[in-house]
Short mmCIF file of C-alpha atoms and ligand atoms in Angstrom, two decimals:
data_model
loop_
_atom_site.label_atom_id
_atom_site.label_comp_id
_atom_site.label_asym_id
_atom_site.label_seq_id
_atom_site.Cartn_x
_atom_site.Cartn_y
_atom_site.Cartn_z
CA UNK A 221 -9.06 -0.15 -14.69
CA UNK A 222 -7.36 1.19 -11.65
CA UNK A 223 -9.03 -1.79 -8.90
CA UNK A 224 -9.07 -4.41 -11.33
CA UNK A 225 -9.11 -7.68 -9.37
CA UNK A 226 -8.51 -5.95 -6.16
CA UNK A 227 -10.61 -7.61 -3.12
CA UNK A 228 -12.42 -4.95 -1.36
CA UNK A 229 -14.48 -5.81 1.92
CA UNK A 230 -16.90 -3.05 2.34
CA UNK A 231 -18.18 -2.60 5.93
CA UNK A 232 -21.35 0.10 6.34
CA UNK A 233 -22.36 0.72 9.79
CA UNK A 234 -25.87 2.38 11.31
CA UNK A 235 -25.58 6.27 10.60
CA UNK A 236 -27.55 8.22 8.54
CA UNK A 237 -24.39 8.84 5.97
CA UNK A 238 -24.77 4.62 5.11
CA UNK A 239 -26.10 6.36 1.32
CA UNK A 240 -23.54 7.28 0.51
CA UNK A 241 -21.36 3.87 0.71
CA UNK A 242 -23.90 2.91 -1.72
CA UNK A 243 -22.10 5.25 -3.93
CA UNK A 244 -18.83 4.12 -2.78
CA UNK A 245 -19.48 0.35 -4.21
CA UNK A 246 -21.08 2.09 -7.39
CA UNK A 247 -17.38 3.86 -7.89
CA UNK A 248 -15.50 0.53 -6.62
CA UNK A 249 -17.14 -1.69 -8.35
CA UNK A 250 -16.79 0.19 -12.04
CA UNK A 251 -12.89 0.76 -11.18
CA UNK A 252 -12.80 -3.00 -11.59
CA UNK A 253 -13.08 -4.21 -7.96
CA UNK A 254 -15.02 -6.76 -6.44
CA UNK A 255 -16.67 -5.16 -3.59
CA UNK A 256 -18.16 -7.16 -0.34
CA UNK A 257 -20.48 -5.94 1.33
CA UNK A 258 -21.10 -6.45 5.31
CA UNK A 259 -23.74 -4.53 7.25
CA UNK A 260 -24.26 -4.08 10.69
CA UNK A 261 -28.08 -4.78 11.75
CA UNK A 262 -28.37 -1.27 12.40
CA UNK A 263 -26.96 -0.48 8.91
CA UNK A 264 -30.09 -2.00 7.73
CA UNK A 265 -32.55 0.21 8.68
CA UNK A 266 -30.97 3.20 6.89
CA UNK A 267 -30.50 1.11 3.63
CA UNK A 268 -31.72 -1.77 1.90
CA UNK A 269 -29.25 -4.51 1.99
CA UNK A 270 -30.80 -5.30 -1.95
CA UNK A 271 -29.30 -1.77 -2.89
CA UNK A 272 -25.60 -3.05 -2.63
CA UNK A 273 -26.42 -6.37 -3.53
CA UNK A 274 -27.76 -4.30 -7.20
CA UNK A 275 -24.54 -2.58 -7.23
CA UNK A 276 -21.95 -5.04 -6.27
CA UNK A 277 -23.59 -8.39 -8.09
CA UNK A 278 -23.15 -10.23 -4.47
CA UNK A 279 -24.85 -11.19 -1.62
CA UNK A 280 -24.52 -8.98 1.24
CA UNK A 281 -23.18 -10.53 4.57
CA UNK A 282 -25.03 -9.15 7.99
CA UNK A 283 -24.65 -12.00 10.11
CA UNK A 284 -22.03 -14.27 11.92
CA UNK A 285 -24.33 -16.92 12.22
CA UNK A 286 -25.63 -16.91 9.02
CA UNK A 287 -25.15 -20.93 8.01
CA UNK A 288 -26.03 -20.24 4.36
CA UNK A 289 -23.41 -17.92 4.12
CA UNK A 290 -21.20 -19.32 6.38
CA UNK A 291 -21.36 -22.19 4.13
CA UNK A 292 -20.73 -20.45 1.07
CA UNK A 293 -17.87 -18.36 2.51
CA UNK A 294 -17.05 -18.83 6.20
CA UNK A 295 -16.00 -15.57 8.19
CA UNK A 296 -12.33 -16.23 8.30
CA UNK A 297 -12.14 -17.03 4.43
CA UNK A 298 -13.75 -13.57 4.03
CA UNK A 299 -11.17 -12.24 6.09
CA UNK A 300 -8.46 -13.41 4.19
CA UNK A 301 -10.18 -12.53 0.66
CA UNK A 302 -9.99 -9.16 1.45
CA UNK A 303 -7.28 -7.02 -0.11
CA UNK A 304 -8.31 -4.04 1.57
CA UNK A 305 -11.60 -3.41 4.26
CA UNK A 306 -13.25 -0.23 4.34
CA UNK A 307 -15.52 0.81 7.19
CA UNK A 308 -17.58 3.70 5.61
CA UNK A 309 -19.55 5.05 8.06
CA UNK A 310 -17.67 3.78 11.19
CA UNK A 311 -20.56 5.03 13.40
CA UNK A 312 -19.15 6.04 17.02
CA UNK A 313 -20.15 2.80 18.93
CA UNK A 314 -18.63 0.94 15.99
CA UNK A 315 -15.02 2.37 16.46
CA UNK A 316 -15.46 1.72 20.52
CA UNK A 317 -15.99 -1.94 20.06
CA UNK A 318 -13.49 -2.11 17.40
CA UNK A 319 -10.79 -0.47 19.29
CA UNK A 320 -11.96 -2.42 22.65
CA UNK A 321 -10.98 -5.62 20.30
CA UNK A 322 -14.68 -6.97 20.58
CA UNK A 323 -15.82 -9.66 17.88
CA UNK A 324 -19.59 -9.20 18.34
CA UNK A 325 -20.98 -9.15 14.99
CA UNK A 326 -20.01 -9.97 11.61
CA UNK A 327 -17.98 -6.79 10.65
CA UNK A 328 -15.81 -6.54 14.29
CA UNK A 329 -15.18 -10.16 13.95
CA UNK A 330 -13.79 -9.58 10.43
CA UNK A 331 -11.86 -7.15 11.28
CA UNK A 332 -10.09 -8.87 13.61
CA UNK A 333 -9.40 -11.72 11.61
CA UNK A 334 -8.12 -10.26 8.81
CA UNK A 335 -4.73 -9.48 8.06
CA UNK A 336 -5.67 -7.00 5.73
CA UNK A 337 -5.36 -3.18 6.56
CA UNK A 338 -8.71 -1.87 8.11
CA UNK A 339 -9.77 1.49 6.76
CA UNK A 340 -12.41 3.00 9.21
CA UNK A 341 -14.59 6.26 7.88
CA UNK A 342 -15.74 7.83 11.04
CA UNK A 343 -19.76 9.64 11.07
CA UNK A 344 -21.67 11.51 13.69
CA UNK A 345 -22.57 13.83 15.85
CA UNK A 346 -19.92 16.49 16.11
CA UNK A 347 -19.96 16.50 19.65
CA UNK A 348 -20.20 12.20 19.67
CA UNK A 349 -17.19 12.95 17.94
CA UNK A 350 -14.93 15.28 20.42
CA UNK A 351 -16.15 12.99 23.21
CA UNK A 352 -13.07 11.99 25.10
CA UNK A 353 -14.02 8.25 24.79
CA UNK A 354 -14.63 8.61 20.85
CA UNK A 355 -11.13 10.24 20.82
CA UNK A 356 -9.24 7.61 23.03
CA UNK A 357 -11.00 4.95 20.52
CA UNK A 358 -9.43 7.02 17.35
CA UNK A 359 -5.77 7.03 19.13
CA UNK A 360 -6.10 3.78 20.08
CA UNK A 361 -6.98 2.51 16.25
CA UNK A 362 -3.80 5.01 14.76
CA UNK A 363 -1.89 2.66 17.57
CA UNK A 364 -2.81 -0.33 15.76
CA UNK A 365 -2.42 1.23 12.19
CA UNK A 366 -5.81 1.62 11.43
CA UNK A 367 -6.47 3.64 9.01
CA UNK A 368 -8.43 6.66 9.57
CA UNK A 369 -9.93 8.36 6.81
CA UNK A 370 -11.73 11.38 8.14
CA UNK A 371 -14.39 13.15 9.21
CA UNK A 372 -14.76 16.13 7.19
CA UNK A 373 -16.09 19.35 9.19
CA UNK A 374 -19.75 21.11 8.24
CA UNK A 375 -23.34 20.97 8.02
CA UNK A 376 -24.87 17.70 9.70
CA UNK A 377 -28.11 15.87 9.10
CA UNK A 378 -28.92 16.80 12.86
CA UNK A 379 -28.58 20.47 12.29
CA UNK A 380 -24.85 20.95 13.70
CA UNK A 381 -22.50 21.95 12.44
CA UNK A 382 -18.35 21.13 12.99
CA UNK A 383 -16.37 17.85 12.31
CA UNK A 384 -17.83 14.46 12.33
CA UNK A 385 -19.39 14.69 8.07
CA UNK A 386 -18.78 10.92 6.49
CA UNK A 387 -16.08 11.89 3.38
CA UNK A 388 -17.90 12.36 0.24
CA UNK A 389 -17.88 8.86 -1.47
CA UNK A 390 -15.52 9.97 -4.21
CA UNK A 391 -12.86 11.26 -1.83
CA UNK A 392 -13.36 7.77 -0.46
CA UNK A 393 -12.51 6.32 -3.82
CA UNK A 394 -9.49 8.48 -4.24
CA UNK A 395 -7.80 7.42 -0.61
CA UNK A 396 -8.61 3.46 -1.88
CA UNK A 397 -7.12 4.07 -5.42
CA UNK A 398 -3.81 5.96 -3.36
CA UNK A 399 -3.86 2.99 -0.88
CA UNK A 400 -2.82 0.62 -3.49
CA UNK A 401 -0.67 3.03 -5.48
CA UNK A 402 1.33 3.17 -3.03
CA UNK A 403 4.46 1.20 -4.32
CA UNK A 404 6.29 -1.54 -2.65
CA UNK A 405 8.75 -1.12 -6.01
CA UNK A 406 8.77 2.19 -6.08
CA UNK A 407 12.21 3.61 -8.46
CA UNK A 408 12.93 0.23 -8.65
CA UNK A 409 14.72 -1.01 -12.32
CA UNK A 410 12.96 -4.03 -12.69
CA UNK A 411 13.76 -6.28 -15.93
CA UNK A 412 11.27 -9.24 -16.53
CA UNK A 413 11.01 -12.20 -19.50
CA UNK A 414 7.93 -13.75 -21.06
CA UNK A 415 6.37 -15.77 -23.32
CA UNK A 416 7.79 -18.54 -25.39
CA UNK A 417 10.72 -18.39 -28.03
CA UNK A 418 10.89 -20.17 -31.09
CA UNK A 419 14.09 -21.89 -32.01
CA UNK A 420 13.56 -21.59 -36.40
CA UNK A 421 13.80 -25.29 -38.08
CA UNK A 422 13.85 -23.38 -41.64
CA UNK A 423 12.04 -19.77 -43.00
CA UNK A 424 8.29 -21.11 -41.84
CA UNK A 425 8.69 -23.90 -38.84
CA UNK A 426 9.93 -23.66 -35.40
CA UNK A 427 10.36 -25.43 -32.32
CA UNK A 428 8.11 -23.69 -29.68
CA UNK A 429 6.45 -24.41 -26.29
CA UNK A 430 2.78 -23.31 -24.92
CA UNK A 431 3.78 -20.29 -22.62
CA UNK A 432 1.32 -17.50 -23.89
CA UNK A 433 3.10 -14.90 -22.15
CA UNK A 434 -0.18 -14.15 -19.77
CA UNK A 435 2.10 -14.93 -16.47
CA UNK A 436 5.17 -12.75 -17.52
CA UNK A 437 2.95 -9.86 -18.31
CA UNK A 438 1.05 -10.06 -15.25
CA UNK A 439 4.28 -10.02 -13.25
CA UNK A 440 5.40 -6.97 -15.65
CA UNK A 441 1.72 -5.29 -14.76
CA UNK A 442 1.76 -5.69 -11.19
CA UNK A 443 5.42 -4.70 -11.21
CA UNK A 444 4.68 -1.49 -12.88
CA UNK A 445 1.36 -0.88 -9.98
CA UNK A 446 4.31 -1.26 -7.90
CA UNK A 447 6.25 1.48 -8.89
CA UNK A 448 8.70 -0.13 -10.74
CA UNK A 449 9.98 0.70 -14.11
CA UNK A 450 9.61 -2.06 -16.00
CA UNK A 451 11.18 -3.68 -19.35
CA UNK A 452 9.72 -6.73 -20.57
CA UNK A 453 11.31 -9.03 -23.12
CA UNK A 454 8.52 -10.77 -24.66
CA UNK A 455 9.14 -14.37 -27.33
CA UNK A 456 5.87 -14.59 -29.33
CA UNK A 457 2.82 -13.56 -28.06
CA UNK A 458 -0.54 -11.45 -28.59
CA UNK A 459 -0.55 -10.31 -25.51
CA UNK A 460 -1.51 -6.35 -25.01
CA UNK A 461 1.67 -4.30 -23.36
CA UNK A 462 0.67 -2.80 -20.32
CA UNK A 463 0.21 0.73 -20.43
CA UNK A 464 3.66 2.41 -19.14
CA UNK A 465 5.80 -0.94 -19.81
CA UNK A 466 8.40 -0.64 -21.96
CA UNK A 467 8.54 -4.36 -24.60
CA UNK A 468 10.90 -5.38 -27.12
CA UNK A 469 9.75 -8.26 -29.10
CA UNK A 470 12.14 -10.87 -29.52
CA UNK A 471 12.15 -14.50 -31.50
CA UNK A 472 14.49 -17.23 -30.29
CA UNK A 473 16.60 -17.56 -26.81
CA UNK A 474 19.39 -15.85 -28.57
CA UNK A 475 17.43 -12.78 -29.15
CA UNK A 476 16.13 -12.80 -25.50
CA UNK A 477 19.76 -13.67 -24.14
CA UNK A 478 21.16 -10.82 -26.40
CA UNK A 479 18.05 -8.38 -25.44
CA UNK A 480 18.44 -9.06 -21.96
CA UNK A 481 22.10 -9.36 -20.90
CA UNK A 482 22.28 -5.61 -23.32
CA UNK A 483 19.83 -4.13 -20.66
CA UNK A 484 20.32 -5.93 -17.31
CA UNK A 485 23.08 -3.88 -15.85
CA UNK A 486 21.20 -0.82 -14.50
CA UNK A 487 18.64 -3.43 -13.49
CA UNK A 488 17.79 -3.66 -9.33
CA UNK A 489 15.84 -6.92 -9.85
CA UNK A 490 14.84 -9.97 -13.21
CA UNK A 491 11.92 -11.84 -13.24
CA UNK A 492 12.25 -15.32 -15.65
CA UNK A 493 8.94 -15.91 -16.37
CA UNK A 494 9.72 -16.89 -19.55
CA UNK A 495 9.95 -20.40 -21.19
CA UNK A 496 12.71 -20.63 -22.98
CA UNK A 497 13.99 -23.17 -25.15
CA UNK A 498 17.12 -25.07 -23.69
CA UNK A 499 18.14 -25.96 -27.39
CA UNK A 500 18.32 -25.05 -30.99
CA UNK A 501 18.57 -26.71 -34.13
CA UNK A 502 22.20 -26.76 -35.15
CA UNK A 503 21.50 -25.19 -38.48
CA UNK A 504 17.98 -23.06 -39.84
CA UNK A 505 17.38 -24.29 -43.00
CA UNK A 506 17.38 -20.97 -45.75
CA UNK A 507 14.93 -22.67 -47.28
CA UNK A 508 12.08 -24.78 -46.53
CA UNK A 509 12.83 -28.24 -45.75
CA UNK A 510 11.46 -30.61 -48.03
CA UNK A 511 10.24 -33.69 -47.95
CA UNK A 512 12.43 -37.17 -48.41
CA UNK A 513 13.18 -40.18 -46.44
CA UNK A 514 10.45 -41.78 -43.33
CA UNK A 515 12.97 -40.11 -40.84
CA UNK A 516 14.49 -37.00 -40.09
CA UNK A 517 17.04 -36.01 -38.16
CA UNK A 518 17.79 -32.71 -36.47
CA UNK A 519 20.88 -31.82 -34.22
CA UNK A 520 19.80 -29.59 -31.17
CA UNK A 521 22.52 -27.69 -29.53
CA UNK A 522 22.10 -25.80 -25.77
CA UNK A 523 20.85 -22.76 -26.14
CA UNK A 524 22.65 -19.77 -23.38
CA UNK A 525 21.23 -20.02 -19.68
CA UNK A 526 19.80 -16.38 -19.62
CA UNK A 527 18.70 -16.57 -15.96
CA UNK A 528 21.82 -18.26 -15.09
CA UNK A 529 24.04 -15.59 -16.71
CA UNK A 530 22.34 -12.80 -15.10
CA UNK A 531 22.61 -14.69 -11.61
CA UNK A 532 26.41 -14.63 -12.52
CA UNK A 533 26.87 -11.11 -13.13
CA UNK A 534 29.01 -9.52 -10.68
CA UNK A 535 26.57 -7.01 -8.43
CA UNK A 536 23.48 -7.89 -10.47
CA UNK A 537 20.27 -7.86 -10.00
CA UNK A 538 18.18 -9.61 -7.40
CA UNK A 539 17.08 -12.39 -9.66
CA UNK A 540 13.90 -14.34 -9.43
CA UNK A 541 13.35 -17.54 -11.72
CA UNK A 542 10.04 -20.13 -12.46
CA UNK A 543 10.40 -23.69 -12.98
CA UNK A 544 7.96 -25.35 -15.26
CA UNK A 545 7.57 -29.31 -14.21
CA UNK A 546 5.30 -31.88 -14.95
CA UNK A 547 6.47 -33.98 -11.44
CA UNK A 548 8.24 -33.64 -8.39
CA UNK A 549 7.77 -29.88 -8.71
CA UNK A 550 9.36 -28.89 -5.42
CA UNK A 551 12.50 -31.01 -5.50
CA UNK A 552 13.19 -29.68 -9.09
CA UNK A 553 12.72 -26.19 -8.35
CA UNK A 554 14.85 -26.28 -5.66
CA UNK A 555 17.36 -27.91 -7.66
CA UNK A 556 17.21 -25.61 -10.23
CA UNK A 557 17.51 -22.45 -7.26
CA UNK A 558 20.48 -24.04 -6.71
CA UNK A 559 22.27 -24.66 -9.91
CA UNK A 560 21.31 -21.65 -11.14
CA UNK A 561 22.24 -19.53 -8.25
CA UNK A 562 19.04 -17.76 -7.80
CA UNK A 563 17.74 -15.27 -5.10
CA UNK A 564 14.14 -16.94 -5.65
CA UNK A 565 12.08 -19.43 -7.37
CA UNK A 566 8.10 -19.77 -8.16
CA UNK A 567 6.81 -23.26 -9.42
CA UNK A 568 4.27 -24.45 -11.30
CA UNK A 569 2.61 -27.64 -12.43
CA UNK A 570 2.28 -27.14 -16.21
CA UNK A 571 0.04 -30.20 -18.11
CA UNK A 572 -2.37 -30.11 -15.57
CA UNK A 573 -5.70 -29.86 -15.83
CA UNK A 574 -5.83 -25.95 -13.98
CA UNK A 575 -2.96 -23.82 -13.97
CA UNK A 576 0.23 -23.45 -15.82
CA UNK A 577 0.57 -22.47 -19.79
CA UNK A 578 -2.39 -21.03 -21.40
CA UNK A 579 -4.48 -21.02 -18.84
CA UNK A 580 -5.74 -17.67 -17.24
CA UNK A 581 -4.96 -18.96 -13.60
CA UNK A 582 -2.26 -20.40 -11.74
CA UNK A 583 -0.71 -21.78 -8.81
CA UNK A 584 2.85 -21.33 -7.25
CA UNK A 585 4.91 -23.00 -4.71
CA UNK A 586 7.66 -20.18 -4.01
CA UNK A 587 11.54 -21.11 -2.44
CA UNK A 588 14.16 -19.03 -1.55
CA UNK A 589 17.17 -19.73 1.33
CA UNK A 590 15.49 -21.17 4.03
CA UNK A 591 11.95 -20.81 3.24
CA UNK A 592 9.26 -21.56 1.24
CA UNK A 593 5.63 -20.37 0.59
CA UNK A 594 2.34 -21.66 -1.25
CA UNK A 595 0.21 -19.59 -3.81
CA UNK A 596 -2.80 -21.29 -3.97
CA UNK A 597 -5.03 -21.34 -7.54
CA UNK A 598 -6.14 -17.86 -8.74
CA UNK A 599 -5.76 -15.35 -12.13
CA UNK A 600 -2.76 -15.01 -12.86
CA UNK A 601 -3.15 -10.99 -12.20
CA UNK A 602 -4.04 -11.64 -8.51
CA UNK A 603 -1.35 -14.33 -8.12
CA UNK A 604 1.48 -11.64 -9.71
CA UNK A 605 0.43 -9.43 -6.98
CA UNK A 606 0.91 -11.71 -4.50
CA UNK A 607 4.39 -13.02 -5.48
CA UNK A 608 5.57 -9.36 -6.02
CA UNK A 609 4.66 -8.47 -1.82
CA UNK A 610 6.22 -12.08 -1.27
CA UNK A 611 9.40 -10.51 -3.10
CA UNK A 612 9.26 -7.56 -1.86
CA UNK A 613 9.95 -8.67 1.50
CA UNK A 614 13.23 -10.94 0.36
CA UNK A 615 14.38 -7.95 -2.24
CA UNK A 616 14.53 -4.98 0.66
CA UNK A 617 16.31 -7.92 2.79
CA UNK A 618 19.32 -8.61 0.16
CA UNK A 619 19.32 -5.13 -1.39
CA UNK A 620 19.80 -3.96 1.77
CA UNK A 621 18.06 -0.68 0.71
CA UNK A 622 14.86 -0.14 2.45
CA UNK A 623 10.85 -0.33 1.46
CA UNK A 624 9.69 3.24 0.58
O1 PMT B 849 3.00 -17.88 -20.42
P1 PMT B 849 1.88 -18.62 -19.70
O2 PMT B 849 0.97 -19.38 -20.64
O3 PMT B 849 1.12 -17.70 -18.77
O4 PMT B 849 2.54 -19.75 -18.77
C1 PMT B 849 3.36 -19.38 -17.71
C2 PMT B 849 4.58 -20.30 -17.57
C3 PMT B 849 4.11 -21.72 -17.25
C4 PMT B 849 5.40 -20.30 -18.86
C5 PMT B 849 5.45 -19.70 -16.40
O5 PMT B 849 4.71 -19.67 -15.22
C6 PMT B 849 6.73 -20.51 -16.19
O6 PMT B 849 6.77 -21.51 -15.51
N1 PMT B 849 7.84 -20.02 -16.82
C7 PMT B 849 9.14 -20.73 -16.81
C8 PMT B 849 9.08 -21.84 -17.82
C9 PMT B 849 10.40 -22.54 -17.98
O7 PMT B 849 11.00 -22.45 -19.00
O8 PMT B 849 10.83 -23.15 -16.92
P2 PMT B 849 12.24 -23.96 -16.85
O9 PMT B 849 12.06 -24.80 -15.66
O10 PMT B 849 12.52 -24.64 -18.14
O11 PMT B 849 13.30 -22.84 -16.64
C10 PMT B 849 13.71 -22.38 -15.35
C11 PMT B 849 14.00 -20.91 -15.37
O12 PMT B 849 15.15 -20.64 -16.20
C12 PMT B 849 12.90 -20.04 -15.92
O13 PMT B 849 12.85 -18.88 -15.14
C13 PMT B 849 13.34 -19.72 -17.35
O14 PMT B 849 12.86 -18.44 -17.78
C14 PMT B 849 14.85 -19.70 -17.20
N2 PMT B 849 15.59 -20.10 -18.41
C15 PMT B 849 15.48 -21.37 -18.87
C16 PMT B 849 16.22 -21.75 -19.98
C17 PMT B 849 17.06 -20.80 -20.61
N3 PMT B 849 17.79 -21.12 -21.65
N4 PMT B 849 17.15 -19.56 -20.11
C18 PMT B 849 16.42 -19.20 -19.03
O15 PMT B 849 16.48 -18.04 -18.60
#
């Protein structure tokens, strides 16, 4: 689905076009967002506050000091939930206060503590609309890259006729769905690894790890939302390929080392997400491996660095590692930044309780030159996302090239 996982904070103000953001969540909501809704009090009286809460499964906010919901999920941690907001209707006295910078209700106050983009959906009067004061509110929004989406010209509820219409809810939908479509990767090569490998003992064992592969295809996924063309080398795994990724399957780290360093060099950027064995048995038995004695014995040897090697490659790609620990998780990623002579590195706690291999969410403490950011705990899908902007903003630095 095209909003799957995205955050959208739905604002509806007091016009008589607040039915049709009721049809707005409907279409949000089945592209596979989760849709908040905030009302004004005068929102209210043109729609029942139970209506969204029907269509988006949650409770709809309308007050700043509301302490139930204020306990459940404070203002500011609804500001920074929000992927996108969406003001749809933005009713005349709405876009004054916003673009006066008041924080007088619930919805003005969000919007000015979020550092999400604000998407404001102007209705009324087409006259309300050409006043001079309405206009200086619009320019003043476009100053601070507010969105405007809107109005559309004809027929209105109070018999005139000329701009100042609400958008119809599934043009709406369409300028959300091109908002995050947008690209931060866009034409960019991008190469990424997943999964586990398994290192053969003899024809039917193997020495393996837990990766399932679900963080390396998120990163792949989110990539390709992007705008990136993506490749993913993928060890063992039953994961579904996303749609418009190109996969080869591989077995051991010598498969991904060979399927990797054969496709790297038109690459602009590599993403290790993969956990790859650091050694081998010597020799793969051609036949099963009976048994004999209490013991046995088997000789590992070091399997190739393939991270390392494409970190070495003369103008390669930007080149972004993980580092799997069980302790001192920020002291060994660095470490391994280091030695490996990477552009960035994500961490994770694996063998915890929440997080890490298997599990559908995760957690990342990110380091690159002189910096360092937290993830906190969420799906893996969301998290992707969130280290691919985080990227983003180091790749454009190094490449030197700039963000479409
Ligand atoms: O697949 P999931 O169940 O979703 O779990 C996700 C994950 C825990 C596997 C993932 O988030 C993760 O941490 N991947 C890296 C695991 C790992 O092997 O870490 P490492 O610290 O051993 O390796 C450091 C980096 O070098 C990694 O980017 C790894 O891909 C790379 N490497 C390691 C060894 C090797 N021979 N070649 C490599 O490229």
């Amino acid at each position: 689905m095209k909003l799957t996982s995205r955050h959208l904070l739905l604002g509806v103000t007091g016009g008589i076009a607040a039915y049709k953001a009721a049809e707005l969540a409907r279409l949000l909501v089945k592209a596979g967002a989760e849709v908040q809704v905030v009302m004004t009090q005068a929102a209210t009286r043109f729609v029942a506050p139970l209506t969204f809460e029907a269509l988006t499964g949650r409770p709809v906010y309308t007050d700043l000091f509301d302490s139930a919901h204020e306990a459940a999920m404070g203002h500011i941690e609804l500001a920074r939930w929000a992927d996108l907001v969406v003001v749809a209707p933005a009713t005349a006295d709405f876009i004054a206060r916003l673009a006066g910078g008041r924080a007088d209700d619930l919805l003005t106050t969000l919007c000015a503590a979020t550092k999400a983009p604000v998407a404001v959906a102007p209705a009324m009067n087409q006259q309300m609309w050409a006043n001079p004061a309405t206009q200086e509110s619009v320019k003043t929004l476009k100053r601070f890259q507010t969105l405007i989406w809107g109005p559309a010209a004809g027929e209105q509820a109070c018999g005139d006729v000329g701009p100042g219409r609400l958008f119809e809810a599934a043009q709406l939908f369409q300028l959300v769905c091109d908002h995050f479509a947008k690209g931060l990767f866009s034409g960019v090569r991008a190469l990424v690894t997943a999964g586990p490998t398994h290192e053969a003992l003899d024809p039917v064992r193997f020495i393996g790890n837990r990766s399932s592969g679900r963080m390396g295809f998120a990163i792949a996924r989110a990539l390709l939302e992007e705008g990136a063309q993506v490749t993913l080398v993928a060890g063992p795994v039953s994961m579904k390929t996303p749609r418009g990724v190109t996969r080869v399957d591989v077995e051991s780290a010598l498969q991904m080392h060979e399927a990797v360093m054969q496709r790297v060099t038109p690459c602009d950027l590599f993403v290790a997400t993969a956990a790859v064995a650091d050694y081998r048995p010597q020799k793969s038995a051609t036949e099963k491996i009976k048994k004999s004695g209490e013991q046995l014995t088997i000789e590992l040897i070091r399997n190739p660095d393939i991270l390392a090697d494409v970190a070495a490659l003369e103008d390669g790609p930007y080149t972004v590692g993980f580092a799997a620990e069980t302790e001192c998780l920020d002291e060994y990623a660095q470490q391994k930044r280091i030695s490996k002579r990477i552009d960035m590195i994500a961490a994770n706690l694996v063998g915890a309780e929440e997080g890490g291999f298997e599990s559908s969410e995760n957690a990342l403490s990110v380091f690159w030159e002189g910096g360092q950011q937290q993830l906190p705990l969420a799906d893996k899908l969301r998290l992707a996302r969130q280290l691919i902007t985080l990227m983003s903003e180091h790749f454009y630095a190094r490449t030197g090239t700039e963000n479409p």
